[in-house]
mmCIF file of C-alpha atoms in Angstrom:
data_model
loop_
_atom_site.group_PDB
_atom_site.id
_atom_site.type_symbol
_atom_site.label_atom_id
_atom_site.label_comp_id
_atom_site.label_asym_id
_atom_site.label_seq_id
_atom_site.Cartn_x
_atom_site.Cartn_y
_atom_site.Cartn_z
ATOM 1 C CA MET Q 656 16.278 3.014 -9.039
ATOM 2 C CA ASN Q 657 17.913 2.751 -5.628
ATOM 3 C CA VAL Q 658 15.637 3.686 -2.709
ATOM 4 C CA GLU Q 659 17.943 2.846 0.188
ATOM 5 C CA PRO Q 660 18.031 5.543 2.905
ATOM 6 C CA GLU Q 661 21.209 7.124 1.546
ATOM 7 C CA GLN Q 662 19.488 7.656 -1.815
ATOM 8 C CA VAL Q 663 16.249 9.260 -0.586
ATOM 9 C CA LEU Q 664 17.657 12.092 1.499
ATOM 10 C CA PHE Q 665 16.332 15.596 0.970
ATOM 11 C CA ALA Q 666 18.674 18.491 0.298
ATOM 12 C CA GLY Q 667 20.892 19.106 3.336
ATOM 13 C CA GLU Q 668 19.543 16.108 5.265
ATOM 14 C CA ARG Q 669 22.060 14.067 7.277
ATOM 15 C CA ILE Q 670 21.914 10.444 8.429
ATOM 16 C CA LEU Q 671 22.572 10.034 12.151
ATOM 17 C CA TRP Q 672 22.116 6.257 12.418
ATOM 18 C CA THR Q 673 21.334 3.234 10.257
ATOM 19 C CA GLY Q 674 20.542 -0.324 11.272
ATOM 20 C CA ARG Q 675 18.708 -3.542 10.510
ATOM 21 C CA PRO Q 676 16.466 -5.917 12.505
ATOM 22 C CA GLN Q 677 18.280 -8.780 14.210
ATOM 23 C CA ARG Q 678 15.544 -11.364 13.714
ATOM 24 C CA ALA Q 679 11.972 -11.679 12.465
ATOM 25 C CA ARG Q 680 9.405 -11.449 15.225
ATOM 26 C CA HIS Q 681 5.862 -12.782 14.747
ATOM 27 C CA SER Q 682 3.010 -10.947 16.399
ATOM 28 C CA ALA Q 683 0.475 -12.700 18.631
ATOM 29 C CA GLN Q 684 -2.160 -12.068 15.950
ATOM 30 C CA GLU Q 685 -0.086 -13.840 13.303
ATOM 31 C CA LEU Q 686 0.636 -16.801 15.560
ATOM 32 C CA GLY Q 687 -3.032 -16.993 16.521
ATOM 33 C CA MET Q 688 -4.085 -17.073 12.879
ATOM 34 C CA ALA Q 689 -1.550 -19.803 12.121
ATOM 35 C CA LEU Q 690 -2.840 -21.858 15.065
ATOM 36 C CA TYR Q 691 -6.407 -21.403 13.863
ATOM 37 C CA LEU Q 692 -5.517 -22.585 10.360
ATOM 38 C CA VAL Q 693 -3.617 -25.639 11.616
ATOM 39 C CA ILE Q 694 -6.256 -26.709 14.138
ATOM 40 C CA GLY Q 695 -9.498 -24.876 13.356
ATOM 41 C CA VAL Q 696 -9.752 -25.572 9.628
ATOM 42 C CA PRO Q 697 -9.484 -29.405 9.935
ATOM 43 C CA ILE Q 698 -12.028 -29.363 12.784
ATOM 44 C CA ALA Q 699 -14.444 -27.241 10.750
ATOM 45 C CA LEU Q 700 -13.963 -29.588 7.789
ATOM 46 C CA ALA Q 701 -14.755 -32.645 9.912
ATOM 47 C CA LEU Q 702 -17.749 -31.115 11.699
ATOM 48 C CA PHE Q 703 -19.510 -29.181 8.968
ATOM 49 C CA ILE Q 704 -18.375 -30.328 5.515
ATOM 50 C CA LEU Q 705 -17.944 -34.102 5.703
ATOM 51 C CA PRO Q 706 -21.438 -34.756 7.174
ATOM 52 C CA LEU Q 707 -22.948 -33.285 3.997
ATOM 53 C CA PHE Q 708 -21.699 -36.276 2.024
ATOM 54 C CA LYS Q 709 -23.405 -38.905 4.155
ATOM 55 C CA HIS Q 710 -26.346 -38.718 1.772
ATOM 56 C CA SER Q 711 -26.511 -38.335 -1.984
ATOM 57 C CA GLN Q 712 -26.333 -34.720 -3.086
ATOM 58 C CA PRO Q 713 -26.885 -32.983 -6.476
ATOM 59 C CA GLY Q 714 -23.763 -32.778 -8.596
ATOM 60 C CA TRP Q 715 -23.734 -28.980 -8.668
ATOM 61 C CA LEU Q 716 -23.902 -28.841 -4.836
ATOM 62 C CA VAL Q 717 -21.026 -31.320 -4.551
ATOM 63 C CA ALA Q 718 -18.998 -29.238 -7.013
ATOM 64 C CA PHE Q 719 -19.786 -26.014 -5.156
ATOM 65 C CA THR Q 720 -18.824 -27.557 -1.808
ATOM 66 C CA MET Q 721 -15.556 -28.959 -3.140
ATOM 67 C CA ILE Q 722 -14.656 -25.625 -4.702
ATOM 68 C CA VAL Q 723 -15.194 -23.864 -1.385
ATOM 69 C CA VAL Q 724 -13.214 -26.516 0.535
ATOM 70 C CA VAL Q 725 -10.296 -26.655 -1.901
ATOM 71 C CA GLY Q 726 -10.187 -22.865 -2.175
ATOM 72 C CA GLY Q 727 -10.125 -22.507 1.601
ATOM 73 C CA LEU Q 728 -7.377 -25.098 1.986
ATOM 74 C CA VAL Q 729 -5.263 -23.436 -0.700
ATOM 75 C CA GLN Q 730 -5.657 -20.078 1.064
ATOM 76 C CA ALA Q 731 -4.717 -21.620 4.422
ATOM 77 C CA VAL Q 732 -1.625 -23.385 3.075
ATOM 78 C CA GLY Q 733 -0.583 -20.252 1.210
ATOM 79 C CA TYR Q 734 -0.813 -18.137 4.344
ATOM 80 C CA LEU Q 735 1.228 -20.635 6.362
ATOM 81 C CA ILE Q 736 3.914 -20.695 3.666
ATOM 82 C CA TYR Q 737 3.966 -16.900 3.668
ATOM 83 C CA LEU Q 738 4.218 -16.766 7.444
ATOM 84 C CA ALA Q 739 7.002 -19.367 7.680
ATOM 85 C CA VAL Q 740 9.065 -18.641 4.552
ATOM 86 C CA ILE Q 741 8.327 -15.304 2.890
ATOM 87 C CA GLN Q 742 7.578 -12.993 5.794
ATOM 88 C CA PRO Q 743 10.913 -13.621 7.612
ATOM 89 C CA ARG Q 744 12.731 -12.738 4.388
ATOM 90 C CA VAL Q 745 10.659 -9.580 3.973
ATOM 91 C CA ARG Q 746 11.393 -8.457 7.524
ATOM 92 C CA ALA Q 747 15.079 -9.297 7.178
ATOM 93 C CA SER Q 748 15.243 -7.059 4.092
ATOM 94 C CA VAL Q 749 14.315 -3.943 6.076
ATOM 95 C CA THR Q 750 16.780 -1.108 6.622
ATOM 96 C CA TYR Q 751 16.212 1.601 9.230
ATOM 97 C CA ALA Q 752 17.651 5.101 9.260
ATOM 98 C CA VAL Q 753 17.334 8.095 11.554
ATOM 99 C CA THR Q 754 18.241 11.455 10.031
ATOM 100 C CA ASP Q 755 18.215 14.941 11.488
ATOM 101 C CA ARG Q 756 14.624 15.250 10.179
ATOM 102 C CA ARG Q 757 13.037 11.869 9.611
ATOM 103 C CA VAL Q 758 12.790 8.215 10.484
ATOM 104 C CA ILE Q 759 13.190 6.247 7.218
ATOM 105 C CA ILE Q 760 12.248 2.590 6.728
ATOM 106 C CA THR Q 761 13.145 0.805 3.471
ATOM 107 C CA GLY Q 762 11.984 -2.745 2.806
ATOM 108 C CA GLY Q 763 10.718 -5.236 0.261
ATOM 109 C CA LEU Q 764 12.032 -8.176 -1.764
ATOM 110 C CA ARG Q 765 11.169 -7.721 -5.435
ATOM 111 C CA VAL Q 766 9.970 -4.124 -5.006
ATOM 112 C CA ARG Q 767 11.801 -1.901 -2.534
ATOM 113 C CA VAL Q 768 9.821 0.917 -0.915
ATOM 114 C CA ALA Q 769 11.171 3.752 1.222
ATOM 115 C CA SER Q 770 8.678 5.303 3.639
ATOM 116 C CA SER Q 771 9.355 7.884 6.320
ATOM 117 C CA ALA Q 772 7.905 10.223 8.930
ATOM 118 C CA TYR Q 773 9.049 13.591 10.208
ATOM 119 C CA ILE Q 774 10.562 13.224 13.674
ATOM 120 C CA SER Q 775 8.932 16.498 14.711
ATOM 121 C CA SER Q 776 5.490 14.958 14.071
ATOM 122 C CA LEU Q 777 6.104 11.793 16.118
ATOM 123 C CA ARG Q 778 5.332 11.223 19.763
ATOM 124 C CA LYS Q 779 7.958 10.699 22.451
ATOM 125 C CA PRO Q 780 10.330 7.807 21.544
ATOM 126 C CA GLU Q 781 10.696 4.889 23.902
ATOM 127 C CA LEU Q 782 12.436 1.504 23.964
ATOM 128 C CA VAL Q 783 10.607 -1.729 24.710
ATOM 129 C CA GLN Q 784 12.890 -4.618 25.669
ATOM 130 C CA HIS Q 785 12.025 -8.235 24.844
ATOM 131 C CA GLY Q 786 13.012 -11.490 26.481
ATOM 132 C CA ASP Q 787 15.136 -12.575 23.501
ATOM 133 C CA GLY Q 788 17.574 -9.711 23.998
ATOM 134 C CA THR Q 789 16.183 -7.476 21.245
ATOM 135 C CA SER Q 790 14.378 -4.159 21.648
ATOM 136 C CA THR Q 791 11.752 -2.200 19.764
ATOM 137 C CA LEU Q 792 11.965 1.562 19.280
ATOM 138 C CA ARG Q 793 8.491 3.020 19.088
ATOM 139 C CA PHE Q 794 6.955 6.447 19.417
ATOM 140 C CA GLY Q 795 4.371 7.036 22.128
ATOM 141 C CA ASP Q 796 2.435 4.084 23.474
ATOM 142 C CA GLY Q 797 2.361 2.378 20.078
ATOM 143 C CA ARG Q 798 -1.417 2.608 19.765
ATOM 144 C CA GLN Q 799 -2.970 3.748 16.505
ATOM 145 C CA ALA Q 800 -5.998 5.972 16.109
ATOM 146 C CA LYS Q 801 -9.213 4.059 15.599
ATOM 147 C CA ARG Q 802 -10.039 3.773 11.898
ATOM 148 C CA PRO Q 803 -11.756 1.399 9.500
ATOM 149 C CA MET Q 804 -10.086 -1.745 8.239
ATOM 150 C CA PRO Q 805 -7.705 -0.861 5.390
ATOM 151 C CA VAL Q 806 -8.995 -1.501 1.879
ATOM 152 C CA PRO Q 807 -6.784 -4.047 0.074
ATOM 153 C CA SER Q 808 -5.369 -2.241 -2.921
ATOM 154 C CA PRO Q 809 -2.327 -2.542 -5.185
ATOM 155 C CA PHE Q 810 -1.926 1.238 -4.927
ATOM 156 C CA ARG Q 811 -2.287 1.922 -1.244
ATOM 157 C CA ARG Q 812 0.038 0.854 1.556
ATOM 158 C CA GLU Q 813 -0.793 1.417 5.177
ATOM 159 C CA ALA Q 814 1.436 3.998 6.836
ATOM 160 C CA PRO Q 815 1.191 3.480 10.595
ATOM 161 C CA THR Q 816 3.413 5.254 13.084
ATOM 162 C CA PRO Q 817 6.994 4.062 12.414
ATOM 163 C CA VAL Q 818 8.154 1.227 14.648
ATOM 164 C CA LEU Q 819 11.685 -0.171 14.599
ATOM 165 C CA PRO Q 820 11.457 -3.739 15.955
ATOM 166 C CA ALA Q 821 14.047 -6.458 16.623
ATOM 167 C CA LEU Q 822 17.009 -4.167 17.277
ATOM 168 C CA SER Q 823 20.028 -5.392 19.184
ATOM 169 C CA GLY Q 824 20.669 -3.739 22.512
ATOM 170 C CA ALA Q 825 23.470 -1.510 21.198
ATOM 171 C CA ASP Q 826 21.574 -0.572 18.032
ATOM 172 C CA ALA Q 827 18.448 0.282 20.005
ATOM 173 C CA SER Q 828 20.319 2.628 22.352
ATOM 174 C CA THR Q 829 22.125 4.305 19.441
ATOM 175 C CA ALA Q 830 18.880 4.734 17.479
ATOM 176 C CA LEU Q 831 17.146 6.294 20.480
ATOM 177 C CA ALA Q 832 20.067 8.655 21.009
ATOM 178 C CA ALA Q 833 19.931 9.671 17.332
ATOM 179 C CA VAL Q 834 16.217 10.477 17.568
ATOM 180 C CA GLN Q 835 16.776 12.519 20.706
ATOM 181 C CA GLN Q 836 19.653 14.349 19.026
ATOM 182 C CA ALA Q 837 17.415 15.208 16.064
ATOM 183 C CA LEU Q 838 14.629 16.409 18.373
ATOM 184 C CA THR Q 839 17.065 18.618 20.260
ATOM 185 C CA ALA Q 840 18.426 20.110 17.027
ATOM 186 C CA LEU Q 841 14.909 20.764 15.728
ATOM 187 C CA SER Q 842 13.851 22.439 18.968
ATOM 188 C CA HIS Q 843 16.850 24.791 18.710
ATOM 189 C CA GLY Q 844 16.329 25.453 15.010
ATOM 190 C CA GLU Q 845 19.619 23.808 14.042
ATOM 191 C CA ALA Q 846 18.177 21.491 11.357
ATOM 192 C CA SER Q 847 17.627 23.103 7.972
ATOM 193 C CA THR Q 848 15.381 21.877 5.198
ATOM 194 C CA ALA Q 849 16.355 24.578 2.726
ATOM 195 C CA TRP Q 850 15.887 23.782 -0.951
ATOM 196 C CA SER Q 851 19.318 23.260 -2.490
ATOM 197 C CA SER Q 852 20.169 25.639 -5.316
ATOM 198 C CA ALA Q 853 21.908 22.731 -7.031
ATOM 199 C CA ASP Q 854 18.570 20.932 -7.317
ATOM 200 C CA SER Q 855 16.887 23.426 -9.618
ATOM 201 C CA LEU Q 856 13.277 22.810 -10.565
ATOM 202 C CA PRO Q 857 12.744 21.252 -13.995
ATOM 203 C CA ALA Q 858 10.936 23.332 -16.585
ATOM 204 C CA LEU Q 859 7.186 22.781 -16.931
ATOM 205 C CA THR Q 860 6.897 20.852 -20.197
ATOM 206 C CA ASP Q 861 3.173 20.008 -19.949
ATOM 207 C CA ALA Q 862 0.215 22.350 -19.953
ATOM 208 C CA THR Q 863 -2.100 22.558 -16.969
ATOM 209 C CA PRO Q 864 -4.832 19.943 -17.555
ATOM 210 C CA ALA Q 865 -8.448 20.840 -18.230
ATOM 211 C CA GLY Q 866 -10.497 21.215 -15.084
ATOM 212 C CA TRP Q 867 -7.566 22.320 -12.921
ATOM 213 C CA THR Q 868 -8.054 25.506 -10.913
ATOM 214 C CA ALA Q 869 -5.285 26.862 -8.739
ATOM 215 C CA MET Q 870 -5.998 28.089 -5.241
ATOM 216 C CA PRO Q 871 -5.122 31.670 -4.252
ATOM 217 C CA GLY Q 872 -1.350 32.030 -4.054
ATOM 218 C CA GLU Q 873 -0.760 28.483 -5.335
ATOM 219 C CA GLN Q 874 2.146 27.950 -7.733
ATOM 220 C CA VAL Q 875 2.600 24.861 -9.921
ATOM 221 C CA LEU Q 876 6.075 23.396 -9.420
ATOM 222 C CA TRP Q 877 5.892 20.261 -11.567
ATOM 223 C CA ILE Q 878 3.533 18.667 -14.095
ATOM 224 C CA GLY Q 879 4.009 15.145 -15.427
ATOM 225 C CA ARG Q 880 2.348 12.058 -16.818
ATOM 226 C CA PRO Q 881 2.808 8.295 -16.385
ATOM 227 C CA GLY Q 882 5.492 6.632 -18.445
ATOM 228 C CA ARG Q 883 5.002 3.006 -19.417
ATOM 229 C CA VAL Q 884 1.776 1.848 -17.751
ATOM 230 C CA ARG Q 885 2.107 -1.594 -16.190
ATOM 231 C CA TRP Q 886 -0.576 -4.283 -16.207
ATOM 232 C CA TRP Q 887 -0.099 -5.323 -12.597
ATOM 233 C CA TYR Q 888 1.017 -3.361 -9.541
ATOM 234 C CA GLY Q 889 2.387 -5.729 -6.956
ATOM 235 C CA ALA Q 890 1.630 -9.146 -5.519
ATOM 236 C CA HIS Q 891 -1.892 -8.231 -4.406
ATOM 237 C CA ASP Q 892 -2.780 -7.224 -7.951
ATOM 238 C CA VAL Q 893 -1.377 -10.453 -9.434
ATOM 239 C CA TYR Q 894 -3.201 -12.448 -6.775
ATOM 240 C CA THR Q 895 -6.503 -10.793 -7.742
ATOM 241 C CA SER Q 896 -6.047 -11.850 -11.375
ATOM 242 C CA LEU Q 897 -5.060 -15.406 -10.407
ATOM 243 C CA PHE Q 898 -8.065 -15.544 -8.109
ATOM 244 C CA GLY Q 899 -10.187 -14.476 -11.082
ATOM 245 C CA VAL Q 900 -8.804 -17.333 -13.180
ATOM 246 C CA ALA Q 901 -9.514 -19.916 -10.473
ATOM 247 C CA TRP Q 902 -12.918 -18.416 -9.733
ATOM 248 C CA THR Q 903 -13.967 -18.411 -13.388
ATOM 249 C CA ALA Q 904 -12.825 -22.003 -13.867
ATOM 250 C CA ALA Q 905 -14.690 -23.131 -10.746
ATOM 251 C CA VAL Q 906 -17.977 -21.398 -11.518
ATOM 252 C CA GLY Q 907 -17.630 -22.540 -15.140
ATOM 253 C CA ILE Q 908 -17.708 -26.137 -13.904
ATOM 254 C CA MET Q 909 -20.724 -25.322 -11.762
ATOM 255 C CA GLU Q 910 -22.449 -23.744 -14.769
ATOM 256 C CA ALA Q 911 -21.800 -26.818 -16.921
ATOM 257 C CA LEU Q 912 -23.156 -29.145 -14.221
ATOM 258 C CA ALA Q 913 -26.234 -26.970 -13.690
ATOM 259 C CA ILE Q 914 -27.005 -26.937 -17.410
ATOM 260 C CA SER Q 915 -26.478 -30.706 -17.726
ATOM 261 C CA GLN Q 916 -28.971 -31.276 -14.885
ATOM 262 C CA HIS Q 917 -31.401 -28.621 -16.206
ATOM 263 C CA ALA Q 918 -31.146 -26.525 -13.034
ATOM 264 C CA TRP Q 919 -31.947 -23.381 -15.033
ATOM 265 C CA PRO Q 920 -32.533 -20.878 -12.178
ATOM 266 C CA PHE Q 921 -29.171 -21.817 -10.677
ATOM 267 C CA ALA Q 922 -27.487 -21.715 -14.102
ATOM 268 C CA ILE Q 923 -28.788 -18.188 -14.722
ATOM 269 C CA ALA Q 924 -27.611 -17.030 -11.294
ATOM 270 C CA VAL Q 925 -24.115 -18.440 -11.893
ATOM 271 C CA LEU Q 926 -23.699 -16.192 -14.975
ATOM 272 C CA ALA Q 927 -23.249 -13.209 -12.668
ATOM 273 C CA PHE Q 928 -20.410 -15.038 -10.868
ATOM 274 C CA ILE Q 929 -18.755 -15.824 -14.222
ATOM 275 C CA ALA Q 930 -18.921 -12.129 -15.132
ATOM 276 C CA PHE Q 931 -17.271 -11.260 -11.812
ATOM 277 C CA GLY Q 932 -14.455 -13.727 -12.518
ATOM 278 C CA ILE Q 933 -13.839 -12.285 -15.986
ATOM 279 C CA HIS Q 934 -13.770 -8.798 -14.526
ATOM 280 C CA SER Q 935 -11.236 -9.869 -11.880
ATOM 281 C CA MET Q 936 -9.015 -11.482 -14.521
ATOM 282 C CA PHE Q 937 -8.695 -8.699 -17.068
ATOM 283 C CA GLY Q 938 -11.767 -6.466 -17.219
ATOM 284 C CA ARG Q 939 -10.563 -4.255 -14.389
ATOM 285 C CA LEU Q 940 -7.077 -4.106 -15.942
ATOM 286 C CA LEU Q 941 -8.363 -2.738 -19.249
ATOM 287 C CA TRP Q 942 -10.533 -0.143 -17.516
ATOM 288 C CA ARG Q 943 -7.674 0.875 -15.232
ATOM 289 C CA ARG Q 944 -5.171 1.299 -18.050
ATOM 290 C CA ALA Q 945 -7.643 3.541 -19.864
ATOM 291 C CA ARG Q 946 -7.749 5.734 -16.774
ATOM 292 C CA ILE Q 947 -4.044 5.772 -15.939
ATOM 293 C CA ARG Q 948 -3.054 6.725 -19.482
ATOM 294 C CA ARG Q 949 -5.146 9.860 -19.058
ATOM 295 C CA PHE Q 950 -3.588 10.846 -15.723
ATOM 296 C CA THR Q 951 -1.770 14.123 -15.250
ATOM 297 C CA TYR Q 952 0.183 14.621 -12.040
ATOM 298 C CA LEU Q 953 0.757 17.995 -10.411
ATOM 299 C CA VAL Q 954 2.898 19.219 -7.527
ATOM 300 C CA THR Q 955 2.238 22.739 -6.308
ATOM 301 C CA THR Q 956 3.339 24.827 -3.365
ATOM 302 C CA GLN Q 957 0.186 23.668 -1.549
ATOM 303 C CA ARG Q 958 -0.986 20.325 -2.963
ATOM 304 C CA VAL Q 959 -0.283 17.141 -4.873
ATOM 305 C CA ALA Q 960 -2.971 16.135 -7.335
ATOM 306 C CA THR Q 961 -3.979 13.612 -9.976
ATOM 307 C CA VAL Q 962 -6.202 14.891 -12.773
ATOM 308 C CA TRP Q 963 -7.788 12.755 -15.451
ATOM 309 C CA ASN Q 964 -10.444 13.092 -18.111
ATOM 310 C CA LEU Q 965 -12.441 10.048 -19.162
ATOM 311 C CA ARG Q 966 -15.991 11.304 -19.448
ATOM 312 C CA ARG Q 967 -15.465 14.483 -17.423
ATOM 313 C CA PRO Q 968 -12.561 16.055 -15.531
ATOM 314 C CA ARG Q 969 -11.825 14.442 -12.168
ATOM 315 C CA ILE Q 970 -9.357 15.717 -9.581
ATOM 316 C CA VAL Q 971 -8.042 13.929 -6.504
ATOM 317 C CA SER Q 972 -5.772 16.143 -4.434
ATOM 318 C CA ALA Q 973 -4.386 16.457 -0.927
ATOM 319 C CA ALA Q 974 -2.811 19.340 0.925
ATOM 320 C CA LEU Q 975 0.911 18.867 1.475
ATOM 321 C CA SER Q 976 0.556 19.925 5.108
ATOM 322 C CA ASP Q 977 -1.866 17.019 5.691
ATOM 323 C CA LEU Q 978 0.485 14.350 4.317
ATOM 324 C CA ARG Q 979 3.356 12.270 5.569
ATOM 325 C CA PRO Q 980 6.518 12.294 3.463
ATOM 326 C CA ALA Q 981 5.873 10.418 0.233
ATOM 327 C CA ALA Q 982 6.771 6.729 0.004
ATOM 328 C CA LEU Q 983 9.074 6.049 -2.957
ATOM 329 C CA SER Q 984 9.326 2.652 -4.654
ATOM 330 C CA ASP Q 985 12.015 1.484 -7.049
ATOM 331 C CA THR Q 986 9.299 0.957 -9.699
ATOM 332 C CA GLY Q 987 8.855 4.733 -10.010
ATOM 333 C CA THR Q 988 5.770 5.138 -7.817
ATOM 334 C CA LEU Q 989 5.131 7.852 -5.236
ATOM 335 C CA THR Q 990 2.487 6.991 -2.640
ATOM 336 C CA PHE Q 991 0.985 9.659 -0.416
ATOM 337 C CA ASN Q 992 -0.649 8.927 2.938
ATOM 338 C CA LEU Q 993 -2.588 11.254 5.185
ATOM 339 C CA ALA Q 994 -0.831 12.058 8.452
ATOM 340 C CA VAL Q 995 -4.210 11.536 10.143
ATOM 341 C CA PRO Q 996 -5.966 8.741 8.189
ATOM 342 C CA ALA Q 997 -9.631 9.056 7.272
ATOM 343 C CA THR Q 998 -11.841 7.764 10.077
ATOM 344 C CA GLN Q 999 -14.609 6.660 7.726
ATOM 345 C CA GLN Q 1000 -14.530 4.696 4.507
ATOM 346 C CA GLN Q 1001 -16.641 6.093 1.718
ATOM 347 C CA PRO Q 1002 -19.182 3.796 0.012
ATOM 348 C CA GLY Q 1003 -17.663 1.974 -2.951
ATOM 349 C CA GLN Q 1004 -14.062 2.686 -1.961
ATOM 350 C CA ALA Q 1005 -13.118 -1.018 -1.923
ATOM 351 C CA THR Q 1006 -14.233 -1.517 -5.541
ATOM 352 C CA ALA Q 1007 -12.809 1.819 -6.671
ATOM 353 C CA SER Q 1008 -9.379 1.087 -5.195
ATOM 354 C CA LEU Q 1009 -8.994 -1.919 -7.498
ATOM 355 C CA LEU Q 1010 -10.048 0.052 -10.564
ATOM 356 C CA SER Q 1011 -7.988 3.178 -10.122
ATOM 357 C CA PRO Q 1012 -5.335 4.542 -7.762
ATOM 358 C CA ALA Q 1013 -7.044 7.945 -7.925
ATOM 359 C CA ALA Q 1014 -10.564 6.770 -7.041
ATOM 360 C CA THR Q 1015 -10.214 6.944 -3.263
ATOM 361 C CA ASN Q 1016 -11.177 9.356 -0.521
ATOM 362 C CA GLU Q 1017 -7.581 9.806 0.568
ATOM 363 C CA ALA Q 1018 -4.504 11.035 -1.289
ATOM 364 C CA PRO Q 1019 -3.408 10.478 -4.901
ATOM 365 C CA VAL Q 1020 -0.697 8.107 -6.086
ATOM 366 C CA PHE Q 1021 1.848 8.969 -8.810
ATOM 367 C CA LEU Q 1022 2.417 5.818 -10.884
ATOM 368 C CA ASP Q 1023 5.126 4.905 -13.387
ATOM 369 C CA LEU Q 1024 7.172 8.102 -13.176
ATOM 370 C CA ALA Q 1025 10.175 8.302 -15.466
ATOM 371 C CA ASP Q 1026 12.166 10.326 -12.910
ATOM 372 C CA ALA Q 1027 10.522 9.501 -9.597
ATOM 373 C CA ALA Q 1028 13.579 10.500 -7.530
ATOM 374 C CA THR Q 1029 13.450 14.076 -8.831
ATOM 375 C CA VAL Q 1030 9.707 14.358 -8.218
ATOM 376 C CA TYR Q 1031 10.223 12.882 -4.737
ATOM 377 C CA ARG Q 1032 12.632 15.665 -3.827
ATOM 378 C CA ILE Q 1033 10.387 18.350 -5.332
ATOM 379 C CA VAL Q 1034 7.498 17.079 -3.213
ATOM 380 C CA GLY Q 1035 9.731 16.959 -0.133
ATOM 381 C CA ALA Q 1036 10.857 20.564 -0.550
ATOM 382 C CA ALA Q 1037 7.324 21.763 -1.333
ATOM 383 C CA GLN Q 1038 5.985 19.928 1.719
ATOM 384 C CA ALA Q 1039 8.627 21.512 3.943
ATOM 385 C CA GLY Q 1040 7.496 24.911 2.664
ATOM 386 C CA ALA Q 1041 3.803 24.131 3.148
ATOM 387 C CA MET Q 1042 4.481 22.965 6.725
ATOM 388 C CA GLY Q 1043 6.461 26.097 7.533
ATOM 389 C CA LEU Q 1044 9.785 24.278 7.887
ATOM 390 C CA THR Q 1045 11.446 26.335 5.170
ATOM 391 C CA THR Q 1046 10.643 28.511 2.185
ATOM 392 C CA SER Q 1047 8.787 26.773 -0.659
ATOM 393 C CA PRO Q 1048 10.873 25.983 -3.741
ATOM 394 C CA ALA Q 1049 10.508 28.451 -6.556
#
């Protein structure tokens, strides 16, 4: 599936400008973290870890210390490699587009994802010039609303206010002019988001799932289910499983040493860490697949929703008027983000986000769709209707 800007336009939408970043820029936070890893980690190793080995220590403590040290060094080296090699490639893969309705950003190496925001919902655009001759197009002062740290999840991507960095001088001026042209057209009612008659709604082939109750005046536009359920969903998910393998191997060595030295209280305590490692490797994957296979997705004139029945019906839904345009990936996934993110994180959300894409306090995610592009356009038209931009599709 192609998710470049030209392929994710809604009916009647027109591209006013497209461009790409000129170079990869590293933020001060990224450079600070790299400096800390290069200088701080060796200093911490020399000051706090090495002195422990001046005297004889129990074998299990030596093993535990080495596991922590080696694990930390591997993480540090991995981050530096990502910062120096992978991240520039990721940023170079990005494509920007300004249409008469949205700002669209498509990026990714192995998995391409197209995310967007309605221009009418963004703050005033402005250009920020840099000393290297490039400019950044941002909206407002670039500050984000205060919110909790994002929960790492293979199903949830942060959706901050769109920023178009590292543009050449000419590209930056043209992009700004395109945004201003779109804003002018919207203010005069010249941009239309009418549902195209050529894109007729597919027939509803699935029954409404148990536990679903429509709201007054709500009409179901589309019902679907996941296609082929994958084992892993992105690099973060694979990393979690690999971490589980390394963790289980490390604590397994600790368990063997504790048993050989008859440190029974420690050996019993380590069993819980072994169970955590097994869960990270494949336990969570089995539980998640059992959930996803029971998912039913719905798009209505008012909401998007995921419904599933494991022990009892569960529904996670979000009002279309509260969402940004869906993010579409070339793996057949639609991700929904709240226009105003939740300011508080519910207890247990971090664990739940690894187990299921529907077990969050935000919006649902539609995974493994057979025809994600069609569903994407249905959602776009329904959202335009819910936001009063046009008549809802029917």
